[in-house]
Each structure stands twice: as structure tokens, then as C-alpha cells.
Coordinates of C-alpha atoms in Angstrom, one line a residue:
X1 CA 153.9 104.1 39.5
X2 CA 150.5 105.2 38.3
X3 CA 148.7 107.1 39.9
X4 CA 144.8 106.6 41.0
X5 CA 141.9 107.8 38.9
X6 CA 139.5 108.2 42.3
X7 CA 139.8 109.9 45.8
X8 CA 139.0 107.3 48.2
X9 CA 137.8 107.0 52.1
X10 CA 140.1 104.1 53.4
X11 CA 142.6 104.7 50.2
X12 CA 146.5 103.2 51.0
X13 CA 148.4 105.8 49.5
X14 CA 150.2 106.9 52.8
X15 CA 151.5 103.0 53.5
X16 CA 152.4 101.8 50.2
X17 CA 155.6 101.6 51.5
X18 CA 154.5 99.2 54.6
X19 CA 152.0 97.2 52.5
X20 CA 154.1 96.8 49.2
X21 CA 157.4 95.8 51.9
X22 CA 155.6 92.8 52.9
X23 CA 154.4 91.7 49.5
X24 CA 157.3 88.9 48.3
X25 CA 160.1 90.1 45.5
X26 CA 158.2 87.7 43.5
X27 CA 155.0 86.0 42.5
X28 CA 153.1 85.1 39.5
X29 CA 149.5 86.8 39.3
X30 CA 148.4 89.6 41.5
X31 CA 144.4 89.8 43.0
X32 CA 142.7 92.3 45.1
X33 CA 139.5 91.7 45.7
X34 CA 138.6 94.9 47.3
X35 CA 140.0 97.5 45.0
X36 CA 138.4 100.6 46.0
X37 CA 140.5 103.6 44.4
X38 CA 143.4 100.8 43.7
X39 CA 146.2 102.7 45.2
X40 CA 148.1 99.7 46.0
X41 CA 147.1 97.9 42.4
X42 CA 148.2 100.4 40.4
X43 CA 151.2 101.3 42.3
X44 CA 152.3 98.0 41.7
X45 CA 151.0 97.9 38.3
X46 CA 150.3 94.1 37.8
X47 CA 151.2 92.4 34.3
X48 CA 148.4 90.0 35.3
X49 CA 145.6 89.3 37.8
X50 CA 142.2 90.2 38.9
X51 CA 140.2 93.2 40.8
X52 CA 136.7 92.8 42.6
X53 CA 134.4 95.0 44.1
X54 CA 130.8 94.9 45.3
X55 CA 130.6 98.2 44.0
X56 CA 129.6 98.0 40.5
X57 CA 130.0 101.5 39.8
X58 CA 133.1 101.5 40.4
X59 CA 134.1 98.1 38.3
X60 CA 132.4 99.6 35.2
X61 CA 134.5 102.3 35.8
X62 CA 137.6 100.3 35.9
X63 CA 135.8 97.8 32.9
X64 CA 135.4 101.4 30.8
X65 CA 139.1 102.3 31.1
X66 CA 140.4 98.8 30.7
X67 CA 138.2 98.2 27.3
X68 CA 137.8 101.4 25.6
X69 CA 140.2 103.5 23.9
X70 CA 140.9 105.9 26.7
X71 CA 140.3 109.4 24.2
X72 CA 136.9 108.7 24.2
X73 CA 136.0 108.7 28.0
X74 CA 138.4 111.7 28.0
X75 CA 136.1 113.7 25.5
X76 CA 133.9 112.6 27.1
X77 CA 135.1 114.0 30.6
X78 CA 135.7 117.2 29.0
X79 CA 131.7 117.9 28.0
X80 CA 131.2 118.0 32.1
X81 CA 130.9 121.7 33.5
X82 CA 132.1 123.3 36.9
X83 CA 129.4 124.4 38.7
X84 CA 127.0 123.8 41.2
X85 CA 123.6 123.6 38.8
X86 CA 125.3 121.0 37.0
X87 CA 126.5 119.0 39.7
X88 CA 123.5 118.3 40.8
X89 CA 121.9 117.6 37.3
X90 CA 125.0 115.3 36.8
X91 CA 124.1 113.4 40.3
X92 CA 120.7 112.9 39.5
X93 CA 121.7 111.5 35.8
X94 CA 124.2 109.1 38.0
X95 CA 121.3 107.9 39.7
X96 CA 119.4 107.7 36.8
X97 CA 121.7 105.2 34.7
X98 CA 122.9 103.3 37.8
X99 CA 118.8 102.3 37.6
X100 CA 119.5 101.1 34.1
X101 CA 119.7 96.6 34.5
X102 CA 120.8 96.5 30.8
X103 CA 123.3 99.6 30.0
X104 CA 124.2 100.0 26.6
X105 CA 127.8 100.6 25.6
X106 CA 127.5 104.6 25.7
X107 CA 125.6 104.4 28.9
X108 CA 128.5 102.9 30.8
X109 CA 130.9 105.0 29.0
X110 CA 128.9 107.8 30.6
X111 CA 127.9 106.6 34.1
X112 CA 132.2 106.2 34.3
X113 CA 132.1 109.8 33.0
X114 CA 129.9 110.9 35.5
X115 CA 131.2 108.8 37.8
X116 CA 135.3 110.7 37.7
X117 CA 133.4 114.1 37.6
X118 CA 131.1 113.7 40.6
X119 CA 134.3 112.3 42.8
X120 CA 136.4 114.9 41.7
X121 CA 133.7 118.0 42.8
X122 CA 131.8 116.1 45.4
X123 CA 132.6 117.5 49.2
X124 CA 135.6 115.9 50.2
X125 CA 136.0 113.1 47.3
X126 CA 133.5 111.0 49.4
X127 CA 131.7 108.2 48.0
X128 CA 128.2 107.4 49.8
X129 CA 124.7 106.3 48.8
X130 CA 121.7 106.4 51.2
X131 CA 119.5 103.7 51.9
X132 CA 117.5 103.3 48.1
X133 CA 121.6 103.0 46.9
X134 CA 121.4 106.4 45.2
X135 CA 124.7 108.6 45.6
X136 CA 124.0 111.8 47.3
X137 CA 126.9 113.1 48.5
X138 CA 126.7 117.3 48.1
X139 CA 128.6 119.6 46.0
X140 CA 132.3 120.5 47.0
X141 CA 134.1 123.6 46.6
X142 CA 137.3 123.8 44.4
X143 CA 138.7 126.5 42.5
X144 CA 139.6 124.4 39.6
X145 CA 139.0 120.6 40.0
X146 CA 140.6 118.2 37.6
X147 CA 138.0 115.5 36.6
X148 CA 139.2 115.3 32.9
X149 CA 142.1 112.7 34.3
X150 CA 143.4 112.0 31.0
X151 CA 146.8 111.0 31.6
X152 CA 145.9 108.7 34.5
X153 CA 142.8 107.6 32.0
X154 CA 145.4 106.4 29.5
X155 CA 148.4 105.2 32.0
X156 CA 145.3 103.2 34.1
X157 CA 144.4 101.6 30.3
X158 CA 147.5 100.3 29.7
X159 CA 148.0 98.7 33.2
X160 CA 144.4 96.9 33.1
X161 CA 144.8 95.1 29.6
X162 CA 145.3 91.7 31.4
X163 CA 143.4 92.3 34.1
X164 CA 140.1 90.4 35.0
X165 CA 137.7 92.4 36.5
X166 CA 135.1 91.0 38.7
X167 CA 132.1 92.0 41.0
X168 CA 130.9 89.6 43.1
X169 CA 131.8 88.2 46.5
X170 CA 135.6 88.4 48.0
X171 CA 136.0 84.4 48.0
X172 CA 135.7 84.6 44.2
X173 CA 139.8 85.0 44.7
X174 CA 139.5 81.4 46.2
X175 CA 139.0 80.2 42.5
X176 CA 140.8 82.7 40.9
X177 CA 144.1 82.5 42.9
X178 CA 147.0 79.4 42.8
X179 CA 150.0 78.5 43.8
X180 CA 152.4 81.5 43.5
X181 CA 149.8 83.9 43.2
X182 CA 149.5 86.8 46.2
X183 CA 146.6 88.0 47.3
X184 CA 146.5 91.5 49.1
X185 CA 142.6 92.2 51.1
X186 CA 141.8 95.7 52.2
X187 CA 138.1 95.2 53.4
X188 CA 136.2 97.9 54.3
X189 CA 136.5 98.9 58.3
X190 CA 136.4 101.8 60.7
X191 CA 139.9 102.1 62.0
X192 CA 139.4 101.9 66.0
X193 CA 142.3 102.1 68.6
X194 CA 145.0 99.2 69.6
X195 CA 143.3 98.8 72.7
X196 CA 139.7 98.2 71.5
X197 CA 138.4 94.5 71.9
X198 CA 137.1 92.9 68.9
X199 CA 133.3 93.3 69.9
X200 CA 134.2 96.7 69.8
X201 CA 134.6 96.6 65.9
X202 CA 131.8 97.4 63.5
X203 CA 131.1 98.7 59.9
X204 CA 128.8 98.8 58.0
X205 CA 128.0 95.9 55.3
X206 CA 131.1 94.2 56.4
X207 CA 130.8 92.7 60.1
X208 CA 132.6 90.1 62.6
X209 CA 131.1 87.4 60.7
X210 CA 132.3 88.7 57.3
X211 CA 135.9 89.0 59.0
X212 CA 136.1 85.4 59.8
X213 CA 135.3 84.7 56.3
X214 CA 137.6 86.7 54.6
X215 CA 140.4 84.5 58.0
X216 CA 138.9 81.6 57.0
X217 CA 139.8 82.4 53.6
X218 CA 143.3 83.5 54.1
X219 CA 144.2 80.4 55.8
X220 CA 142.8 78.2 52.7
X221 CA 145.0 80.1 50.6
X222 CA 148.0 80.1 53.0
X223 CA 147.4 76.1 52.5
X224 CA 146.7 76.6 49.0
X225 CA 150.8 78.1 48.7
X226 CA 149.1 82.0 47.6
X227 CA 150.8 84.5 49.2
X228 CA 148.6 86.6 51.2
X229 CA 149.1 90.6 52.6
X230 CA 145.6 92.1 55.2
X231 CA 145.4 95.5 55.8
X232 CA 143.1 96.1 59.0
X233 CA 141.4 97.2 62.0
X234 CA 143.7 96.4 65.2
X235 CA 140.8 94.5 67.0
X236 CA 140.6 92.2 64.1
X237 CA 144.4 90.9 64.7
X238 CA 142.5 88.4 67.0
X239 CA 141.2 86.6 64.9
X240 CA 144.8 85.6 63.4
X241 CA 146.2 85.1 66.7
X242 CA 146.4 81.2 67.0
X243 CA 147.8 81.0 63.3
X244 CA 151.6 80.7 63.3
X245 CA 151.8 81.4 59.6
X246 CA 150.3 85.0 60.0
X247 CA 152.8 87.7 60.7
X248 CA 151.1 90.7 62.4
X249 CA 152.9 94.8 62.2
X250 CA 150.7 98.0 63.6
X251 CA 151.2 101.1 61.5
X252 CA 149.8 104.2 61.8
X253 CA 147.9 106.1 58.7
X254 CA 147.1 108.9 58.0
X255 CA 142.8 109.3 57.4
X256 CA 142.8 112.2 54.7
X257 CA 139.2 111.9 53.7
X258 CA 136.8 112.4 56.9
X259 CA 133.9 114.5 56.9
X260 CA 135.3 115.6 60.6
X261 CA 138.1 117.8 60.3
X262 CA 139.1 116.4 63.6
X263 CA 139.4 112.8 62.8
X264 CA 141.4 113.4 59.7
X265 CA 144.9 112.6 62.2
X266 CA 146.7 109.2 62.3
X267 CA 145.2 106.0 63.3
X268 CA 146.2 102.4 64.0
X269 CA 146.3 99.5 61.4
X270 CA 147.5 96.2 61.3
X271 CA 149.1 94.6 58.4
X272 CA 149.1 91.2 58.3
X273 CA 150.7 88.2 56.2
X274 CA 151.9 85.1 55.9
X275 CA 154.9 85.6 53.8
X276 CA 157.8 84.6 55.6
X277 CA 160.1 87.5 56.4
X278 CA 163.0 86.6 55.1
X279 CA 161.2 86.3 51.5
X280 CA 159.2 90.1 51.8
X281 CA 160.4 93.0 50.5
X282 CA 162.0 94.7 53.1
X283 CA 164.4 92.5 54.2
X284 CA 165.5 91.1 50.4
X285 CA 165.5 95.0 48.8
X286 CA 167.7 97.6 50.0
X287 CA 164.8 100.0 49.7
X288 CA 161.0 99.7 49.8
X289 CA 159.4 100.1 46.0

């Protein structure tokens, strides 16, 4: 298992256990079309397959670490300094070169630099931009923060080389994914309780109407004989409701990055899928990966 590069809001590491015991014992190519920090990816670690995010930030970071050799982002992780001068003269270069339409080679090897450093000293590993899409998340405080990375930089290298890497839309995986395939979708959402109604449900950039795309979507590829795994809000169960083929569990995660100490406890998810049971995980392994 490797481990991710990135803290990230809304990350799956507390339920790779629940999400990767659905997934089926086998399949061809693997997509996720909303990586984020890629807990689940690279705790599967693919031999082929694609990632997506609207975040392009983030998929030159991921393009940088697949493409490069990974010593030279790790130099050039270690010229960054720890302190709080420098953060900010490292957020506002971030800015700078995410201005940049046509970034040369060195440019994107140091906005993904920049990029590790800031997430690894920012408060609380948050990632958020305000309205003119510049990231302005303060200065955290850590004794001795690890942004260097290198052996995830090298392990995450190896794991990416037949990867495609794409930002753009989520139904790009409509294309991309075929019979065999799986499919696993962790859109972005505010976790809400099991009782909320689905009017009830909201975040931001990615509403009710953006839900029954990404539903609309999973059925095509239910049809299309791609194996597909949701992680999601309770209220958005729903929406699945009249489809026999989807298969819907509520677990509870743990939110570890909140900027509210007090909402940092457990909260309800669904999983959902249309892999049968007897052909998941947890019923065909004697232990979950």
C-alpha cells in the first residue's frame, strides 16, 4: 500500500477497508474520477487506469510525479524553508504560477513543489481558494513538518506509470471506462445526518443537479458491464433508490480535517454499488485488503 502524498478534507483513509470490500476480486482497468489525495487509488495501486480532477493543481501534481524522475521534485522539495516569512512568500509564488496559461516544464515542477510544501505547513492540511481562485489558506504550526515526501514521491512514481491523467468533467470516465473496468466516484459533499432529506444536501460546486448526473452516469455504466463503487452523503441514497442493481451500506467515518475542533467526530456515509455481493470482496476474501 502506498501511502498519500497530500492531506486531504473528505480523504478515505479511515474506510479503505469498507470501500476497497465492495470493489470485485477482479477487474481489468481502474478510474477515479475524483482523486483528491487518492487514498483509495494508491492503496489499491492500479497496474492501469485513469484519475480526474477539476483541480488542476492538483493533476499537475500527480502529472509531475508520474512523468519526472522523482529526485528532481525531491531536490527540489528540499530548497523550501520552515517558517512563517516563507510560507507566505511561497503562497503568493503559488498564486503567481497557477496565473501562468502556458507553464513551462520547471514551472510545473515548481508549482507541484510548492504545492506538497504549502499542504504540509498550511493550518490543518486544508486546501481552499477564495473567490478570484487564489489559495489562501494561513500558515500552520508544526514542530517539524515533513513536505520533502521523498519516499512517497518515488513509491507514488512507480504506481502512476500507466496511468492517464485527466482534468476535465467526471463523465469523461463514460469514454474512458468498458466492460470489466470499475469505476469508484467520491464527489465532493458535506457529510449531513441519516435522517436529512435530500433538499437538505448542499456543497459547494457540486449540487443536486450534479448528483443526478454523476446517477445517471452510474447507471449507463452499470448497463455498460463497468463495475461501479459511490462513496456519499446519506440524503443522496435517494436518488438510487428505485435502482435494483445498486446495493446501498451506511458507515460511519471519521472527519480528521475540520477547521472546527468539534466537528472532527464520526459522521454518516453511504457506500453504494452495483457489484453483486457474492462477487465483492468481503464475501469472496477471508479478510478485507
Amino acid at each position: 500500500m502506498v501511502e498519500p502524498i497530500l492531506k486531504w478534507a473528505g480523504g478515505k483513509r479511515q474506510l479503505l477497508s469498507e470501500i476497497t470490500a465492495q470493489f470485485p476480486v477482479a477487474f481489468d482497468r481502474y478510474h477515479e474520477p475524483f482523486i483528491g489525495g487518492g487514498a483509495v487509488f494508491f492503496h489499491l495501486e492500479p497496474d492501469a487506469g485513469s484519475l480526474n480532477d477539476l483541480n488542476d493543481r492538483l493533476t499537475t501534481l500527480y502529472e509531475v510525479i508520474r512523468d519526472r524522475d522523482p529526485e528532481v521534485l525531491i531536490e527540489e522539495n528540499r530548497s523550501h524553508e520552515h517558517s512563517e516569512e516563507y510560507y507566505y512568500d511561497a503562497r503568493d509564488e503559488f498564486n503567481e504560477l497557477h496565473a501562468v496559461a502556458d507553464k513551462t516544464d520547471q514551472q510545473r515542477l515548481r508549482e507541484a513543489s510548492l504545492f506538497v510544501y504549502l499542504n504540509r505547513t498550511c493550518f490543518n492540511g486544508l486546501y481552499r481558494e477564495n473567490s478570484s481562485g487564489e489559495f489562501n489558506v494561513p500558515v500552520g504550526r508544526y514542530a517539524n513538518p515533513d513536505w520533502v515526501q521523498a519516499d512517497r514521491i518515488r513509491a507514488l512514481h512507480e504506481v502512476l506509470q500507466d496511468t492517464t491523467i485527466h482534468n476535465e468533467d467526471f463523465e469523461y470516465v463514460r469514454e474512458a471506462a468498458t466492460a470489466g473496468d470499475l469505476v469508484y466516484f467520491d464527489p465532493p459533499y458535506e457529510p449531513v445526518s441519516t435522517t436529512a432529506n435530500f433538499n437538505d444536501y448542499h456543497a459547494e460546486g457540486f449540487g443536486k443537479d450534479d448528483q443526478k448526473r454523476l446517477r445517471d452516469l452510474a447507471v449507463d455504466l452499470d448497463e455498460a458491464g463497468v463495475s461501479v463503487v459511490l462513496s456519499n452523503s446519506p440524503p443522496v441514497a435517494e436518488l438510487y433508490e428505485e435502482y435494483d442493481q445498486f446495493e446501498v451500506n451506511v458507515v460511519q467515518a471519521t472527519r480528521a480535517i475540520n477547521s472546527d475542533a468539534d466537528n472532527r467526530g464520526e459522521v454518516a456515509e453511504v457506500l453504494i454499488t452495483n457489484v453483486p455481493v457474492d462477487e465483492q470482496r468481503r464475501t469472496t476474501l477471508s479478510s478485507f485488503e
